[in-house]
CSV table of C-alpha atoms in Angstrom, one decimal:
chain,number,residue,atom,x,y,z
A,18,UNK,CA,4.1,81.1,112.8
A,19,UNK,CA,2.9,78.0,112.5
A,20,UNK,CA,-0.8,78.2,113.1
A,21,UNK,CA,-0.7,81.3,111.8
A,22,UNK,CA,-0.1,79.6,108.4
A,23,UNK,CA,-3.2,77.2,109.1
A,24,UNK,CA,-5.4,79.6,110.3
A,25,UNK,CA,-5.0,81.5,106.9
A,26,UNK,CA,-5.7,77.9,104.9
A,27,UNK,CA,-8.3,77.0,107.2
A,28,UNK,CA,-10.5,80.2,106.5
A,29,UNK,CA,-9.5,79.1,102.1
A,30,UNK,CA,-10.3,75.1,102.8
A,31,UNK,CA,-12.7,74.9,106.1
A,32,UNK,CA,-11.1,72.6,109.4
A,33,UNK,CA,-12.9,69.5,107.6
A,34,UNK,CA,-9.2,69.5,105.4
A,35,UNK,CA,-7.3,69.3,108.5
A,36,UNK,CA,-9.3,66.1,109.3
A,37,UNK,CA,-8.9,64.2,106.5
A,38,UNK,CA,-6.2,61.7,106.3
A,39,UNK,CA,-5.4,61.8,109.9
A,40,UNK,CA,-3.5,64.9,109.6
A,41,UNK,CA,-5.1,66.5,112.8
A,42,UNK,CA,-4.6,62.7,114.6
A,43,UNK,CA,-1.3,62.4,113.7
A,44,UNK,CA,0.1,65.7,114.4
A,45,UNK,CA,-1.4,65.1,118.5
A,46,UNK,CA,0.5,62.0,118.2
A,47,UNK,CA,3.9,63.8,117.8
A,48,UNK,CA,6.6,63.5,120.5
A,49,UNK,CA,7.3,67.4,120.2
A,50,UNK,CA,5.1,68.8,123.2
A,51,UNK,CA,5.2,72.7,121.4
A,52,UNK,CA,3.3,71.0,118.5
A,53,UNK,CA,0.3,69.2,120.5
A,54,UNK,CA,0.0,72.3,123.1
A,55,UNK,CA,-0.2,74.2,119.9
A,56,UNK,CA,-2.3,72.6,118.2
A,57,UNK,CA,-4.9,72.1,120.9
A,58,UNK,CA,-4.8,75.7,121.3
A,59,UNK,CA,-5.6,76.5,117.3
A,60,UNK,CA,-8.3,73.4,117.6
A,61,UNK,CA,-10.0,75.2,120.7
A,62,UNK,CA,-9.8,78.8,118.8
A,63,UNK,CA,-11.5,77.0,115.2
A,64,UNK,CA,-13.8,74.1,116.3
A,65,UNK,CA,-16.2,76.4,118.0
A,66,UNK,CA,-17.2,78.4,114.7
A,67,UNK,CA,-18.2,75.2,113.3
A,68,UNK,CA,-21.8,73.2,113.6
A,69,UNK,CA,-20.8,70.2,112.1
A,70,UNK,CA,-17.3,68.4,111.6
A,71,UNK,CA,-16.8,65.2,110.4
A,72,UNK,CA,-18.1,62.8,112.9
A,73,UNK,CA,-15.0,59.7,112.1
A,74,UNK,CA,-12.1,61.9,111.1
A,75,UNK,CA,-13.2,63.8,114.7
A,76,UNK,CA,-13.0,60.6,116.7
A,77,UNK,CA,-9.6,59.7,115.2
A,78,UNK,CA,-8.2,63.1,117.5
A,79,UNK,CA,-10.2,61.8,120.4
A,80,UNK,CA,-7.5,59.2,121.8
A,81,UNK,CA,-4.4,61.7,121.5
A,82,UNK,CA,-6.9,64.1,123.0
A,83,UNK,CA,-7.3,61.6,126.1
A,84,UNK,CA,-3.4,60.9,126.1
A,85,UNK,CA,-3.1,64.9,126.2
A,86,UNK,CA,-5.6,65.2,128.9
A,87,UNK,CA,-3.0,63.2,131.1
A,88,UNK,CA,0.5,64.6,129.3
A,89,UNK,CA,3.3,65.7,131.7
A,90,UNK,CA,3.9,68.9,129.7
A,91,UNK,CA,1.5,71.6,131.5
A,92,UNK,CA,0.8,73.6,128.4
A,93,UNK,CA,-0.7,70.5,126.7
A,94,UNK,CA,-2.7,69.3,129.6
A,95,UNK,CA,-4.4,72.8,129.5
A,96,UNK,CA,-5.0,72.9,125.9
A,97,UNK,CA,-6.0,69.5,126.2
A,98,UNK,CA,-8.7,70.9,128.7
A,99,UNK,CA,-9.5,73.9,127.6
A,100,UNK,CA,-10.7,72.0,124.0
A,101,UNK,CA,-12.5,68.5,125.3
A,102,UNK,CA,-15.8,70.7,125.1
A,103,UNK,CA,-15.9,71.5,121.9
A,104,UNK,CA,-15.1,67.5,121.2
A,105,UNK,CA,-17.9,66.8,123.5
A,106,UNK,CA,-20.5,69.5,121.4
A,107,UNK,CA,-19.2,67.2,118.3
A,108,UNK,CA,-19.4,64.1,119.0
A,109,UNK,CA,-21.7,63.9,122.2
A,110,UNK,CA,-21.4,63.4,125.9
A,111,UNK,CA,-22.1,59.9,125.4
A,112,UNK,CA,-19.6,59.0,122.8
A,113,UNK,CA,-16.9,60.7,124.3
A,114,UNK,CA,-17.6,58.0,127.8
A,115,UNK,CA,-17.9,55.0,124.9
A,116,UNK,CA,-14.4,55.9,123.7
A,117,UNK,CA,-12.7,56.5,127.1
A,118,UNK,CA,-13.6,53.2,128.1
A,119,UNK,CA,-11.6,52.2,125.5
A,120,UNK,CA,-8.5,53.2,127.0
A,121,UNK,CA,-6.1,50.3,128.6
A,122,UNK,CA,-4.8,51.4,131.8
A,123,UNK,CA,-8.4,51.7,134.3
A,124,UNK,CA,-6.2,54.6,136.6
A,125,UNK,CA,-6.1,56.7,132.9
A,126,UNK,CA,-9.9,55.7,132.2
A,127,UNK,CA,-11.2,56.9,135.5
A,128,UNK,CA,-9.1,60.1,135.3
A,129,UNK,CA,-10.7,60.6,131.9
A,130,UNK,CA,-14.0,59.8,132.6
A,131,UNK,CA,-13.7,62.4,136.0
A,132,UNK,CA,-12.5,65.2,133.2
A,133,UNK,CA,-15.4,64.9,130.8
A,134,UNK,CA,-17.6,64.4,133.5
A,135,UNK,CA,-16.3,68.1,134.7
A,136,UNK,CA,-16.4,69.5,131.0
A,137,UNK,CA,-19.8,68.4,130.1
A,138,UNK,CA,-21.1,71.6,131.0
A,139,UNK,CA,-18.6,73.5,129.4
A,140,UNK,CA,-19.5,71.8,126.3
A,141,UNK,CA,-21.5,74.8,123.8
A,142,UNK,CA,-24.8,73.9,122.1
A,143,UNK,CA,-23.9,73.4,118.8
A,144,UNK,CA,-27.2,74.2,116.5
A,145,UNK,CA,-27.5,72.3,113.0
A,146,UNK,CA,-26.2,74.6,109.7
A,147,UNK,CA,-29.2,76.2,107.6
A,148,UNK,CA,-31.9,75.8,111.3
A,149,UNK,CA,-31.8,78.8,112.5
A,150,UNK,CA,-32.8,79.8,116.3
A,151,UNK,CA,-36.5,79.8,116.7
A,152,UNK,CA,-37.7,83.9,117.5
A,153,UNK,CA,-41.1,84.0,119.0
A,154,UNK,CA,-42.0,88.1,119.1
A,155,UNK,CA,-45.6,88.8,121.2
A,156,UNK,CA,-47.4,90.9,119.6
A,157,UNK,CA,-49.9,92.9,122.4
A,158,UNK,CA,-53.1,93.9,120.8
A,159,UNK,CA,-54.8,97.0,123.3
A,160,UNK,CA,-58.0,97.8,122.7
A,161,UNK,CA,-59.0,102.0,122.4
A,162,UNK,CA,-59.9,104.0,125.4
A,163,UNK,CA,-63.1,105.1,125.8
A,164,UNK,CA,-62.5,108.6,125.5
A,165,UNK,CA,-60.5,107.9,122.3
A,166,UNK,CA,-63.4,106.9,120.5
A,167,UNK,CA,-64.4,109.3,117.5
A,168,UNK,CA,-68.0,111.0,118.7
A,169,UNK,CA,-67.7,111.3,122.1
């Protein structure tokens, strides 16, 4: 009921809303598992219909989305999983290494690393608002027959 609920304020105020403040952060911080396996799940069903989010309030999730990676609830490790693409189409391949070498414990780090390293592919190419896809149409020119020509 929930996401539900967001999912109808998201379409009014756009996912940037979520982000501000932490609120996104926060809520993968909480000790509840239910709320960061569903909330993963409603981030992997919104962030792909977005080109752009905002690039700091997005790399605020990015440590509770490394913790959830490793999380001993299944549901949240999946989530967790199932949306690390869509952070990597964000944010960048390359970030996303930056920050996991951030994390303290080198066993965590290296199981991290191994995960993005897997997702990389996964990740969708995400193509700037207002650019659209480039259509090149060929256009065949024939030349007549002869026996089309007009007095023959």
């Amino acid at each position: 009921a929930g996401t539900n609920c967001m999912s109808v304020w998201e379409e009014t105020v756009k996912l940037s809303a979520f982000m501000e403040d932490d609120t996104i952060s926060s809520s993968l911080s909480a000790d509840n598992p239910n709320i960061r396996a569903e909330l993963l799940n409603w981030l992997e069903q919104k962030m792909g219909k977005y080109k752009s989010l905002p690039k700091e309030e997005l790399t605020n999730c990015v440590a509770p989305l490394y913790s959830a990676l490793e999380d001993r609830n299944a549901d949240v490790r999946r989530n967790a999983l199932a949306v690390a693409p869509l952070f990597i189409a964000h944010l960048g391949y390359d970030k996303m290494i930056r920050l996991a070498g951030k994390i303290g414990k080198p066993a965590s780090r290296d199981v991290v690393v191994g995960i993005l390293e897997k997702q990389r592919g996964n990740a969708p190419e995400l193509r700037p608002a207002g650019k659209p896809k480039e259509v090149r149409k060929e256009v065949r020119v024939e030349a007549p027959e002869e026996s089309a020509k007009p007095g023959k």
